[in-house]
Amino acid sequence: MHAVLDAAAAESQVLDANTVAAALPGRTFLEASLALFPALAASDPTVPELIALRAQRGYRALVQHGVSFDAEMVARLQRAAAAGHRVVVRADSERRDVEPLLALAGLDHHVSLLRCSDDAPRGPGDTIRRSWDTIHDRLNAMQIAVTARSAWEMTPYTAAVAADYVATVTEPTTSPASSAPTLVYPEPLVGDDVEAYLDLRRDAAWFEAMNHWSTIQGPKAMEALNGLVTNDVSQLAVGMGMHAVALTPKGKVVCDMYIARTHDDRFMLTVLRHCAPAWLDLARKYINPRLAKVIDESDQWATWMVYGANAVQAVANLGGAMHTVENLGDIMVSGLQEWPVWSHGMWNIGPVSVRLVRAPVMGSLPGFVIMADVRDAEIVRERLEASTRRRASRAVWNIARVEGGRPAFGVDMDENTIPQEANLDTLGAISFTKGCYTGQETVARVHFRGHVNRHLRGLMAEQPMPQHARVADATGKDVGDVRSSVISPRLGPIAMAMIRREVSPGDTVTVVVPAGDITARVVELPFDE
């Protein structure tokens, strides 16, 4: 509880201890954070994610000082191990917290942790049966032969899943009643956030990043990865990177990512933290471990972003000096200003060696992602905090992202989105000349033979537009819905909306809300060009 309270306070969010205590039982840190901040979760899920990450780190510090399992649970695990049974524990974002506890209790060799983050119903219509199927498939993938099954005390939901899995109860015949999504209105920036936003345009600012890092390495790493993403990683020289998308076999988005080639046989990949479970599941399902290994490195890296008109100078002023550029192909660089887009290399910030990535993730705003070993994180953070540049909040980051027309998974696109609908082709994340990859048939068919029926477009209005609101044309026909919505200090109320293709930039549409419809103008993305 104290870890969550401290993490929330670090993000200027005030919580009551009793409220936190009521939200934690049966939930991961991320699930609890999303439940505690529903409005933030709907408009910008990165804020609750950052709070959850901070809480996990605080909890991990407690674990290192010795936290134990409930005595009865330890006894159950020991009896199961003595009987030759292997225990499978459902553990998602709390996995890294459970592992040290198992080790402290001497039980880590008797337990398998089942990563199954998408097995829990998250909305109306999801069923226990789908969860059962997910768990069953993953047990098979782990090559665990299940002959006898038993379910122990769990949260009310997971107990229901386990009970169904062991066939001791019947599946409920009714599903929760469906309801319309809650309209979420954006809030204007206030105080230091306004100044931080202005700093982005006139100078630079820095952000805490919510990135998950993984690597794919091995003798066939390039071939394995190239068969799984939309862009052509075979064209990457060591020291270069690219934007790409991972898809389902039906061509729907799993997540978008940045890929960096660090060695001939090693690639680093980063996705938004809430996309990590789905990405790792996909990679481990389709990449043969004899050809390449998929390694979760999220615990090894701390990440920040420095962006703005003077981002190059801001990074240089951190006390940095280049010591290697890891062979940027045939490109010779004399300083940060000459680094090509998506290039990366090693840089010294004082005594600390960090990896810099020149990533265009905020439209026309230049900037760098800074990766540091977690053991050096405090040194880098102190340098950032001591610099003349202001730290910007996630709200500022979100406005800059929307202005730059960069879609975020879970808000602007989801598992039902074809990549061209989210403009990922125009953002350079898709190669139409490479060989086969998972989901290619759908993407190629749209590109060469047809079109998508909807696109992400920009909306500009005089009033704030709520996320999830319906968008109607002049005849009153539904033509889409509002996705990311913000109030830009520079542009006023703007939003990204998924709009049918017959609606063109320049058209006027209506954002339908109970308090009174809002007139909006459709524009091309990004807003900042």
PDB file of N, CA and C in Angstrom, residues 39 80 88 304 369 402 443:
ATOM      1  N   ALA A  39     -10.194   7.802 -15.034  1.00  0.00           N
ATOM      2  CA  ALA A  39     -10.189   8.857 -16.047  1.00  0.00           C
ATOM      3  C   ALA A  39      -8.840   8.925 -16.748  1.00  0.00           C
ATOM      4  N   ALA A  80       2.904 -29.978  -2.366  1.00  0.00           N
ATOM      5  CA  ALA A  80       2.787 -30.280  -3.792  1.00  0.00           C
ATOM      6  C   ALA A  80       4.124 -30.718  -4.363  1.00  0.00           C
ATOM      7  N   VAL A  88       1.612 -24.284 -11.126  1.00  0.00           N
ATOM      8  CA  VAL A  88       1.587 -23.218 -12.121  1.00  0.00           C
ATOM      9  C   VAL A  88       0.869 -22.026 -11.514  1.00  0.00           C
ATOM     10  N   TRP A 304      14.549   7.525 -20.467  1.00  0.00           N
ATOM     11  CA  TRP A 304      14.035   8.895 -20.481  1.00  0.00           C
ATOM     12  C   TRP A 304      13.985   9.382 -21.920  1.00  0.00           C
ATOM     13  N   VAL A 369      15.940   9.327 -27.157  1.00  0.00           N
ATOM     14  CA  VAL A 369      15.635   8.424 -26.055  1.00  0.00           C
ATOM     15  C   VAL A 369      16.960   8.070 -25.391  1.00  0.00           C
ATOM     16  N   VAL A 402      -0.006  13.662 -29.733  1.00  0.00           N
ATOM     17  CA  VAL A 402      -1.195  13.867 -30.571  1.00  0.00           C
ATOM     18  C   VAL A 402      -0.911  14.915 -31.640  1.00  0.00           C
ATOM     19  N   VAL A 443      -2.197  -6.955 -45.125  1.00  0.00           N
ATOM     20  CA  VAL A 443      -1.540  -5.673 -45.378  1.00  0.00           C
ATOM     21  C   VAL A 443      -1.275  -5.485 -46.867  1.00  0.00           C
TER      22      VAL A 443
END
